[in-house]
Amino acid sequence: MPHSQDTPPIVLTIAGSDSGGGAGIQADIKAISATGSYACSVITAVTSQNTLGVSAIHPIPVEHIESQLDSVFTDLNVVAVKVGMLADANIIAMVARKIRQYKPKYLVVDPVMVATSGDPLLAQSAVATLKEQLLPLADLVTPNLPESAALVGGEIPQNEQQMAEMVESLRALGAKAVLLKGGHLDEVENSSDLLIEQQSYDLLSAKRIKTTNTHGTGCTLSSAIASYLAQGNRLHKAVYLGKQYISQAISCADELKVGSGHGPVHHFFCGHVNVR
């Protein structure tokens, strides 16, 4: 059953901090709050970052990430978990172990490997650990096109047909479902994603919005989906609502005028509180 507005469900984001406020933990908390859930967080890394790029990454010691997780799970009734940037193999393995220990109802994994600016955010050696230990626990994995290619060891899809050709390889990652995001197909009029489940897949299209202010879109979408799952929506509905939310946040992004590079989306567009 969906939670009432008086008792919002609790959603935990496990991710890195973005000092510029547009992505990572900061974007996650904004998206979870804007879509009507209660956000709590576990920080895995501190980045020196702005709209122009990432200049430094400092992973949090693994024992302190574990301590944060224990603090949250032993007190708060976490319904859904969104996982973003995990930085290295040791952190990934520990987070996977804690997910198995505490068994949240929903797990959404955004396999953060590359920033919008093109900066790498996940060590190559950690990709195998991510695939073996964390992705099989997920209800939904949300890779973009470069991330999907890194996960399955193939070429980056250049069109919707090539996206469809990745379906079986992405299913083999072991998650219950995969949302393959087609936002990088810049020449296509619509931004099309594939929602891939074990027996079927659906093409979900939204009109492409012309803006350079797309910093944190992946973090924001995955957090919104986790929020809607926590509220009792089935996967298709949660993904649909998440796509509605991110489309509106992108369409209002130019109102913010933050930074001189890839600016953030507008998480609280038009005084937005809840898209339900």
PDB file of C-alpha atoms in Angstrom:
ATOM      1  CA  MET A   1       0.000   0.000   0.000  1.00  0.00           C
ATOM      2  CA  PRO A   2       1.270   3.519  -0.748  1.00  0.00           C
ATOM      3  CA  HIS A   3       2.286   5.459   2.329  1.00  0.00           C
ATOM      4  CA  SER A   4       0.248   8.485   3.369  1.00  0.00           C
ATOM      5  CA  GLN A   5       1.829  11.924   3.135  1.00  0.00           C
ATOM      6  CA  ASP A   6       1.913  12.003   6.946  1.00  0.00           C
ATOM      7  CA  THR A   7       4.172   8.928   7.076  1.00  0.00           C
ATOM      8  CA  PRO A   8       6.508   9.076   4.088  1.00  0.00           C
ATOM      9  CA  PRO A   9       8.472   5.882   3.422  1.00  0.00           C
ATOM     10  CA  ILE A  10      12.197   6.003   4.105  1.00  0.00           C
ATOM     11  CA  VAL A  11      14.600   5.754   1.171  1.00  0.00           C
ATOM     12  CA  LEU A  12      18.347   5.353   1.710  1.00  0.00           C
ATOM     13  CA  THR A  13      20.851   6.627  -0.835  1.00  0.00           C
ATOM     14  CA  ILE A  14      24.348   5.125  -0.765  1.00  0.00           C
ATOM     15  CA  ALA A  15      26.511   7.328  -2.972  1.00  0.00           C
ATOM     16  CA  GLY A  16      29.238   9.929  -3.286  1.00  0.00           C
ATOM     17  CA  SER A  17      28.981  13.589  -2.394  1.00  0.00           C
ATOM     18  CA  ASP A  18      28.960  16.221  -5.162  1.00  0.00           C
ATOM     19  CA  SER A  19      30.290  19.517  -3.791  1.00  0.00           C
ATOM     20  CA  GLY A  20      28.526  21.339  -6.626  1.00  0.00           C
ATOM     21  CA  GLY A  21      25.149  20.015  -5.434  1.00  0.00           C
ATOM     22  CA  GLY A  22      23.915  18.767  -8.798  1.00  0.00           C
ATOM     23  CA  ALA A  23      24.573  15.037  -8.628  1.00  0.00           C
ATOM     24  CA  GLY A  24      25.372  12.290  -6.133  1.00  0.00           C
ATOM     25  CA  ILE A  25      24.029  12.371  -2.584  1.00  0.00           C
ATOM     26  CA  GLN A  26      22.814  15.946  -2.965  1.00  0.00           C
ATOM     27  CA  ALA A  27      20.746  15.184  -6.076  1.00  0.00           C
ATOM     28  CA  ASP A  28      19.439  11.979  -4.502  1.00  0.00           C
ATOM     29  CA  ILE A  29      18.185  13.723  -1.360  1.00  0.00           C
ATOM     30  CA  LYS A  30      16.494  16.428  -3.443  1.00  0.00           C
ATOM     31  CA  ALA A  31      14.792  13.893  -5.748  1.00  0.00           C
ATOM     32  CA  ILE A  32      13.639  11.608  -2.919  1.00  0.00           C
ATOM     33  CA  SER A  33      12.267  14.582  -1.000  1.00  0.00           C
ATOM     34  CA  ALA A  34      10.604  16.172  -4.038  1.00  0.00           C
ATOM     35  CA  THR A  35       8.814  12.916  -4.877  1.00  0.00           C
ATOM     36  CA  GLY A  36       7.342  12.533  -1.403  1.00  0.00           C
ATOM     37  CA  SER A  37       9.621  10.174   0.529  1.00  0.00           C
ATOM     38  CA  TYR A  38      12.034  10.652   3.438  1.00  0.00           C
ATOM     39  CA  ALA A  39      15.713  10.612   2.447  1.00  0.00           C
ATOM     40  CA  CYS A  40      18.600   9.322   4.512  1.00  0.00           C
ATOM     41  CA  SER A  41      22.145   8.832   3.266  1.00  0.00           C
ATOM     42  CA  VAL A  42      25.413   6.943   3.499  1.00  0.00           C
ATOM     43  CA  ILE A  43      28.348   8.753   1.887  1.00  0.00           C
ATOM     44  CA  THR A  44      30.883   6.566   0.075  1.00  0.00           C
ATOM     45  CA  ALA A  45      33.220   9.231  -1.305  1.00  0.00           C
ATOM     46  CA  VAL A  46      33.794  12.969  -1.226  1.00  0.00           C
ATOM     47  CA  THR A  47      34.386  14.563  -4.615  1.00  0.00           C
ATOM     48  CA  SER A  48      35.738  17.981  -5.507  1.00  0.00           C
ATOM     49  CA  GLN A  49      33.260  18.709  -8.257  1.00  0.00           C
ATOM     50  CA  ASN A  50      31.375  21.478 -10.012  1.00  0.00           C
ATOM     51  CA  THR A  51      29.486  21.939 -13.275  1.00  0.00           C
ATOM     52  CA  LEU A  52      32.796  21.820 -15.190  1.00  0.00           C
ATOM     53  CA  GLY A  53      33.981  18.438 -13.929  1.00  0.00           C
ATOM     54  CA  VAL A  54      35.516  16.350 -11.162  1.00  0.00           C
ATOM     55  CA  SER A  55      38.948  17.441  -9.910  1.00  0.00           C
ATOM     56  CA  ALA A  56      39.409  15.019  -7.000  1.00  0.00           C
ATOM     57  CA  ILE A  57      37.814  11.910  -5.461  1.00  0.00           C
ATOM     58  CA  HIS A  58      38.429  10.843  -1.859  1.00  0.00           C
ATOM     59  CA  PRO A  59      36.830   7.477  -0.989  1.00  0.00           C
ATOM     60  CA  ILE A  60      35.532   7.201   2.583  1.00  0.00           C
ATOM     61  CA  PRO A  61      37.277   4.381   4.531  1.00  0.00           C
ATOM     62  CA  VAL A  62      35.287   1.177   4.083  1.00  0.00           C
ATOM     63  CA  GLU A  63      34.860   0.647   7.840  1.00  0.00           C
ATOM     64  CA  HIS A  64      33.242   4.070   8.170  1.00  0.00           C
ATOM     65  CA  ILE A  65      30.835   3.367   5.308  1.00  0.00           C
ATOM     66  CA  GLU A  66      29.922   0.141   7.090  1.00  0.00           C
ATOM     67  CA  SER A  67      29.384   2.072  10.330  1.00  0.00           C
ATOM     68  CA  GLN A  68      27.057   4.511   8.543  1.00  0.00           C
ATOM     69  CA  LEU A  69      25.055   1.618   7.085  1.00  0.00           C
ATOM     70  CA  ASP A  70      24.703  -0.088  10.460  1.00  0.00           C
ATOM     71  CA  SER A  71      23.580   3.173  12.071  1.00  0.00           C
ATOM     72  CA  VAL A  72      20.868   3.725   9.484  1.00  0.00           C
ATOM     73  CA  PHE A  73      19.562   0.169   9.184  1.00  0.00           C
ATOM     74  CA  THR A  74      19.459  -0.573  12.930  1.00  0.00           C
ATOM     75  CA  ASP A  75      17.215   2.433  13.625  1.00  0.00           C
ATOM     76  CA  LEU A  76      15.333   3.519  10.502  1.00  0.00           C
ATOM     77  CA  ASN A  77      12.718   1.477   8.650  1.00  0.00           C
ATOM     78  CA  VAL A  78      14.389   1.669   5.233  1.00  0.00           C
ATOM     79  CA  VAL A  79      11.982   0.501   2.535  1.00  0.00           C
ATOM     80  CA  ALA A  80      14.082   1.182  -0.556  1.00  0.00           C
ATOM     81  CA  VAL A  81      17.786   1.664  -1.210  1.00  0.00           C
ATOM     82  CA  LYS A  82      19.337   3.502  -4.123  1.00  0.00           C
ATOM     83  CA  VAL A  83      23.029   2.807  -4.748  1.00  0.00           C
ATOM     84  CA  GLY A  84      25.150   5.215  -6.776  1.00  0.00           C
ATOM     85  CA  MET A  85      28.893   5.831  -6.788  1.00  0.00           C
ATOM     86  CA  LEU A  86      30.857   3.169  -4.894  1.00  0.00           C
ATOM     87  CA  ALA A  87      34.411   4.034  -6.066  1.00  0.00           C
ATOM     88  CA  ASP A  88      36.209   0.704  -5.526  1.00  0.00           C
ATOM     89  CA  ALA A  89      35.866  -3.077  -5.177  1.00  0.00           C
ATOM     90  CA  ASN A  90      36.159  -3.205  -1.373  1.00  0.00           C
ATOM     91  CA  ILE A  91      33.309  -0.725  -0.928  1.00  0.00           C
ATOM     92  CA  ILE A  92      31.122  -2.595  -3.434  1.00  0.00           C
ATOM     93  CA  ALA A  93      31.705  -5.935  -1.697  1.00  0.00           C
ATOM     94  CA  MET A  94      30.901  -4.508   1.744  1.00  0.00           C
ATOM     95  CA  VAL A  95      27.731  -2.751   0.544  1.00  0.00           C
ATOM     96  CA  ALA A  96      26.560  -5.988  -1.114  1.00  0.00           C
ATOM     97  CA  ARG A  97      27.158  -7.856   2.147  1.00  0.00           C
ATOM     98  CA  LYS A  98      25.137  -5.279   4.103  1.00  0.00           C
ATOM     99  CA  ILE A  99      22.277  -5.416   1.598  1.00  0.00           C
ATOM    100  CA  ARG A 100      22.155  -9.195   2.064  1.00  0.00           C
ATOM    101  CA  GLN A 101      22.248  -8.717   5.844  1.00  0.00           C
ATOM    102  CA  TYR A 102      19.496  -6.095   6.169  1.00  0.00           C
ATOM    103  CA  LYS A 103      17.349  -7.110   3.169  1.00  0.00           C
ATOM    104  CA  PRO A 104      15.581  -3.856   2.202  1.00  0.00           C
ATOM    105  CA  LYS A 105      12.394  -4.427   0.199  1.00  0.00           C
ATOM    106  CA  TYR A 106      13.721  -2.661  -2.905  1.00  0.00           C
ATOM    107  CA  LEU A 107      17.204  -2.090  -4.298  1.00  0.00           C
ATOM    108  CA  VAL A 108      17.863   0.243  -7.237  1.00  0.00           C
ATOM    109  CA  VAL A 109      21.455   0.351  -8.512  1.00  0.00           C
ATOM    110  CA  ASP A 110      22.676   3.192 -10.689  1.00  0.00           C
ATOM    111  CA  PRO A 111      26.066   1.842 -11.841  1.00  0.00           C
ATOM    112  CA  VAL A 112      27.907   5.164 -11.702  1.00  0.00           C
ATOM    113  CA  MET A 113      31.032   4.733 -13.790  1.00  0.00           C
ATOM    114  CA  VAL A 114      31.377   7.974 -15.742  1.00  0.00           C
ATOM    115  CA  ALA A 115      30.310  11.538 -14.885  1.00  0.00           C
ATOM    116  CA  THR A 116      28.335  13.668 -17.365  1.00  0.00           C
ATOM    117  CA  SER A 117      31.621  15.504 -17.991  1.00  0.00           C
ATOM    118  CA  GLY A 118      33.276  12.227 -19.054  1.00  0.00           C
ATOM    119  CA  ASP A 119      35.361  11.801 -15.893  1.00  0.00           C
ATOM    120  CA  PRO A 120      35.694   8.166 -14.695  1.00  0.00           C
ATOM    121  CA  LEU A 121      34.085   7.537 -11.304  1.00  0.00           C
ATOM    122  CA  LEU A 122      34.628   3.783 -10.863  1.00  0.00           C
ATOM    123  CA  ALA A 123      37.944   1.941 -10.994  1.00  0.00           C
ATOM    124  CA  GLN A 124      38.007  -0.580 -13.844  1.00  0.00           C
ATOM    125  CA  SER A 125      39.052  -3.324 -11.434  1.00  0.00           C
ATOM    126  CA  ALA A 126      35.832  -2.795  -9.483  1.00  0.00           C
ATOM    127  CA  VAL A 127      33.482  -3.526 -12.404  1.00  0.00           C
ATOM    128  CA  ALA A 128      33.778  -7.309 -11.964  1.00  0.00           C
ATOM    129  CA  THR A 129      32.919  -7.018  -8.255  1.00  0.00           C
ATOM    130  CA  LEU A 130      29.911  -4.868  -9.105  1.00  0.00           C
ATOM    131  CA  LYS A 131      28.660  -7.475 -11.610  1.00  0.00           C
ATOM    132  CA  GLU A 132      29.297 -10.487  -9.383  1.00  0.00           C
ATOM    133  CA  GLN A 133      28.168  -9.255  -5.974  1.00  0.00           C
ATOM    134  CA  LEU A 134      25.798  -6.280  -6.184  1.00  0.00           C
ATOM    135  CA  LEU A 135      23.852  -6.338  -9.459  1.00  0.00           C
ATOM    136  CA  PRO A 136      22.269  -9.796  -8.836  1.00  0.00           C
ATOM    137  CA  LEU A 137      20.674  -8.353  -5.658  1.00  0.00           C
ATOM    138  CA  ALA A 138      19.016  -5.465  -7.505  1.00  0.00           C
ATOM    139  CA  ASP A 139      15.349  -5.025  -8.351  1.00  0.00           C
ATOM    140  CA  LEU A 140      16.421  -2.503 -10.990  1.00  0.00           C
ATOM    141  CA  VAL A 141      19.743  -1.469 -12.547  1.00  0.00           C
ATOM    142  CA  THR A 142      19.781   1.833 -14.466  1.00  0.00           C
ATOM    143  CA  PRO A 143      22.825   2.050 -16.797  1.00  0.00           C
ATOM    144  CA  ASN A 144      23.242   4.667 -19.491  1.00  0.00           C
ATOM    145  CA  LEU A 145      24.683   3.619 -22.847  1.00  0.00           C
ATOM    146  CA  PRO A 146      28.418   3.925 -21.984  1.00  0.00           C
ATOM    147  CA  GLU A 147      27.805   2.140 -18.662  1.00  0.00           C
ATOM    148  CA  SER A 148      25.850  -0.650 -20.350  1.00  0.00           C
ATOM    149  CA  ALA A 149      28.716  -1.212 -22.787  1.00  0.00           C
ATOM    150  CA  ALA A 150      31.188  -1.366 -19.881  1.00  0.00           C
ATOM    151  CA  LEU A 151      28.988  -3.855 -18.045  1.00  0.00           C
ATOM    152  CA  VAL A 152      28.554  -6.309 -20.918  1.00  0.00           C
ATOM    153  CA  GLY A 153      31.907  -5.739 -22.624  1.00  0.00           C
ATOM    154  CA  GLY A 154      30.486  -4.484 -25.892  1.00  0.00           C
ATOM    155  CA  GLU A 155      30.353  -1.382 -28.051  1.00  0.00           C
ATOM    156  CA  ILE A 156      28.324   1.659 -27.003  1.00  0.00           C
ATOM    157  CA  PRO A 157      24.923   1.454 -28.774  1.00  0.00           C
ATOM    158  CA  GLN A 158      24.443   4.105 -31.456  1.00  0.00           C
ATOM    159  CA  ASN A 159      20.714   3.606 -32.085  1.00  0.00           C
ATOM    160  CA  GLU A 160      17.604   1.938 -30.677  1.00  0.00           C
ATOM    161  CA  GLN A 161      18.218  -1.241 -32.690  1.00  0.00           C
ATOM    162  CA  GLN A 162      21.629  -1.672 -31.084  1.00  0.00           C
ATOM    163  CA  MET A 163      20.050  -1.001 -27.687  1.00  0.00           C
ATOM    164  CA  ALA A 164      17.608  -3.851 -28.339  1.00  0.00           C
ATOM    165  CA  GLU A 165      20.502  -6.134 -29.296  1.00  0.00           C
ATOM    166  CA  MET A 166      21.900  -5.717 -25.744  1.00  0.00           C
ATOM    167  CA  VAL A 167      18.791  -7.075 -24.032  1.00  0.00           C
ATOM    168  CA  GLU A 168      19.995 -10.638 -23.473  1.00  0.00           C
ATOM    169  CA  SER A 169      23.437  -9.547 -22.281  1.00  0.00           C
ATOM    170  CA  LEU A 170      21.878  -7.140 -19.788  1.00  0.00           C
ATOM    171  CA  ARG A 171      19.455  -9.806 -18.540  1.00  0.00           C
ATOM    172  CA  ALA A 172      22.469 -12.022 -17.896  1.00  0.00           C
ATOM    173  CA  LEU A 173      23.709  -9.549 -15.255  1.00  0.00           C
ATOM    174  CA  GLY A 174      21.189 -11.186 -12.919  1.00  0.00           C
ATOM    175  CA  ALA A 175      19.102  -8.222 -11.741  1.00  0.00           C
ATOM    176  CA  LYS A 176      15.308  -8.534 -11.731  1.00  0.00           C
ATOM    177  CA  ALA A 177      15.082  -5.693 -14.250  1.00  0.00           C
ATOM    178  CA  VAL A 178      17.291  -3.247 -16.166  1.00  0.00           C
ATOM    179  CA  LEU A 179      16.393   0.250 -17.357  1.00  0.00           C
ATOM    180  CA  LEU A 180      18.718   0.911 -20.296  1.00  0.00           C
ATOM    181  CA  LYS A 181      18.748   4.688 -20.702  1.00  0.00           C
ATOM    182  CA  GLY A 182      19.052   6.068 -24.218  1.00  0.00           C
ATOM    183  CA  GLY A 183      19.684   9.693 -23.343  1.00  0.00           C
ATOM    184  CA  HIS A 184      23.110   9.650 -25.031  1.00  0.00           C
ATOM    185  CA  LEU A 185      21.531   9.199 -28.495  1.00  0.00           C
ATOM    186  CA  ASP A 186      21.677  12.938 -29.098  1.00  0.00           C
ATOM    187  CA  GLU A 187      20.584  12.827 -32.746  1.00  0.00           C
ATOM    188  CA  VAL A 188      17.259  11.115 -31.963  1.00  0.00           C
ATOM    189  CA  GLU A 189      14.175  13.290 -31.407  1.00  0.00           C
ATOM    190  CA  ASN A 190      12.921  11.272 -28.436  1.00  0.00           C
ATOM    191  CA  SER A 191      14.848  10.066 -25.419  1.00  0.00           C
ATOM    192  CA  SER A 192      14.027   6.360 -25.365  1.00  0.00           C
ATOM    193  CA  ASP A 193      14.756   3.881 -22.590  1.00  0.00           C
ATOM    194  CA  LEU A 194      14.313   0.115 -22.554  1.00  0.00           C
ATOM    195  CA  LEU A 195      12.753  -1.414 -19.428  1.00  0.00           C
ATOM    196  CA  ILE A 196      14.068  -4.967 -19.583  1.00  0.00           C
ATOM    197  CA  GLU A 197      12.501  -7.682 -17.436  1.00  0.00           C
ATOM    198  CA  GLN A 198      13.184 -11.414 -17.544  1.00  0.00           C
ATOM    199  CA  GLN A 199      10.374 -12.272 -19.969  1.00  0.00           C
ATOM    200  CA  SER A 200       9.779  -9.020 -21.840  1.00  0.00           C
ATOM    201  CA  TYR A 201      11.009  -5.513 -22.500  1.00  0.00           C
ATOM    202  CA  ASP A 202       9.255  -2.217 -23.210  1.00  0.00           C
ATOM    203  CA  LEU A 203      10.369   0.911 -25.050  1.00  0.00           C
ATOM    204  CA  LEU A 204       9.638   4.014 -22.975  1.00  0.00           C
ATOM    205  CA  SER A 205       9.911   7.298 -24.880  1.00  0.00           C
ATOM    206  CA  ALA A 206       9.860  10.911 -23.782  1.00  0.00           C
ATOM    207  CA  LYS A 207      10.438  14.018 -25.867  1.00  0.00           C
ATOM    208  CA  ARG A 208      14.095  15.063 -25.832  1.00  0.00           C
ATOM    209  CA  ILE A 209      14.625  18.431 -24.150  1.00  0.00           C
ATOM    210  CA  LYS A 210      17.337  20.676 -25.589  1.00  0.00           C
ATOM    211  CA  THR A 211      19.513  21.839 -22.688  1.00  0.00           C
ATOM    212  CA  THR A 212      23.096  21.466 -21.512  1.00  0.00           C
ATOM    213  CA  ASN A 213      21.905  21.412 -17.891  1.00  0.00           C
ATOM    214  CA  THR A 214      21.756  17.650 -17.419  1.00  0.00           C
ATOM    215  CA  HIS A 215      24.234  17.172 -14.555  1.00  0.00           C
ATOM    216  CA  GLY A 216      22.912  14.516 -12.183  1.00  0.00           C
ATOM    217  CA  THR A 217      20.118  13.177 -14.385  1.00  0.00           C
ATOM    218  CA  GLY A 218      21.012   9.531 -13.722  1.00  0.00           C
ATOM    219  CA  CYS A 219      21.251  10.056  -9.957  1.00  0.00           C
ATOM    220  CA  THR A 220      17.961  11.938  -9.952  1.00  0.00           C
ATOM    221  CA  LEU A 221      16.035   9.384 -12.037  1.00  0.00           C
ATOM    222  CA  SER A 222      17.202   6.341 -10.067  1.00  0.00           C
ATOM    223  CA  SER A 223      16.424   8.067  -6.760  1.00  0.00           C
ATOM    224  CA  ALA A 224      12.948   9.055  -7.943  1.00  0.00           C
ATOM    225  CA  ILE A 225      12.235   5.471  -9.040  1.00  0.00           C
ATOM    226  CA  ALA A 226      13.413   4.154  -5.648  1.00  0.00           C
ATOM    227  CA  SER A 227      11.142   6.704  -3.974  1.00  0.00           C
ATOM    228  CA  TYR A 228       8.110   5.644  -6.005  1.00  0.00           C
ATOM    229  CA  LEU A 229       8.844   1.950  -5.361  1.00  0.00           C
ATOM    230  CA  ALA A 230       9.009   2.673  -1.621  1.00  0.00           C
ATOM    231  CA  GLN A 231       5.565   4.277  -1.858  1.00  0.00           C
ATOM    232  CA  GLY A 232       4.080   0.987  -3.034  1.00  0.00           C
ATOM    233  CA  ASN A 233       4.063   1.427  -6.809  1.00  0.00           C
ATOM    234  CA  ARG A 234       4.789  -1.553  -9.044  1.00  0.00           C
ATOM    235  CA  LEU A 235       7.973  -1.373 -11.128  1.00  0.00           C
ATOM    236  CA  HIS A 236       6.365  -0.154 -14.373  1.00  0.00           C
ATOM    237  CA  LYS A 237       4.461   2.597 -12.579  1.00  0.00           C
ATOM    238  CA  ALA A 238       7.503   3.647 -10.536  1.00  0.00           C
ATOM    239  CA  VAL A 239       9.629   3.899 -13.701  1.00  0.00           C
ATOM    240  CA  TYR A 240       6.855   5.815 -15.512  1.00  0.00           C
ATOM    241  CA  LEU A 241       6.523   8.294 -12.640  1.00  0.00           C
ATOM    242  CA  GLY A 242      10.304   8.609 -12.385  1.00  0.00           C
ATOM    243  CA  LYS A 243      10.569   9.426 -16.090  1.00  0.00           C
ATOM    244  CA  GLN A 244       7.777  12.007 -15.762  1.00  0.00           C
ATOM    245  CA  TYR A 245       9.593  13.621 -12.873  1.00  0.00           C
ATOM    246  CA  ILE A 246      13.024  13.754 -14.545  1.00  0.00           C
ATOM    247  CA  SER A 247      11.527  15.084 -17.792  1.00  0.00           C
ATOM    248  CA  GLN A 248       9.941  17.999 -15.929  1.00  0.00           C
ATOM    249  CA  ALA A 249      13.093  18.596 -13.870  1.00  0.00           C
ATOM    250  CA  ILE A 250      15.146  18.763 -17.098  1.00  0.00           C
ATOM    251  CA  SER A 251      12.613  20.986 -18.878  1.00  0.00           C
ATOM    252  CA  CYS A 252      12.884  23.536 -16.046  1.00  0.00           C
ATOM    253  CA  ALA A 253      16.667  23.199 -15.644  1.00  0.00           C
ATOM    254  CA  ASP A 254      17.529  26.375 -17.550  1.00  0.00           C
ATOM    255  CA  GLU A 255      15.643  28.435 -14.953  1.00  0.00           C
ATOM    256  CA  LEU A 256      18.356  27.741 -12.352  1.00  0.00           C
ATOM    257  CA  LYS A 257      21.460  29.229 -14.006  1.00  0.00           C
ATOM    258  CA  VAL A 258      23.905  27.344 -11.754  1.00  0.00           C
ATOM    259  CA  GLY A 259      27.566  27.248 -12.821  1.00  0.00           C
ATOM    260  CA  SER A 260      29.139  27.727 -16.238  1.00  0.00           C
ATOM    261  CA  GLY A 261      29.278  24.082 -17.413  1.00  0.00           C
ATOM    262  CA  HIS A 262      26.740  21.247 -17.306  1.00  0.00           C
ATOM    263  CA  GLY A 263      24.313  22.679 -14.752  1.00  0.00           C
ATOM    264  CA  PRO A 264      21.908  20.641 -12.592  1.00  0.00           C
ATOM    265  CA  VAL A 265      18.302  19.750 -13.262  1.00  0.00           C
ATOM    266  CA  HIS A 266      15.577  21.618 -11.343  1.00  0.00           C
ATOM    267  CA  HIS A 267      14.562  19.121  -8.646  1.00  0.00           C
ATOM    268  CA  PHE A 268      11.936  21.423  -7.144  1.00  0.00           C
ATOM    269  CA  PHE A 269      10.519  22.781 -10.398  1.00  0.00           C
ATOM    270  CA  CYS A 270       7.507  25.092 -10.101  1.00  0.00           C
ATOM    271  CA  GLY A 271       7.476  24.724  -6.315  1.00  0.00           C
ATOM    272  CA  HIS A 272       7.188  20.978  -6.913  1.00  0.00           C
ATOM    273  CA  VAL A 273       6.598  18.828  -3.840  1.00  0.00           C
ATOM    274  CA  ASN A 274       5.130  15.570  -5.140  1.00  0.00           C
ATOM    275  CA  VAL A 275       4.244  14.412  -8.634  1.00  0.00           C
ATOM    276  CA  ARG A 276       1.819  11.742  -7.440  1.00  0.00           C
TER     277      ARG A 276
END
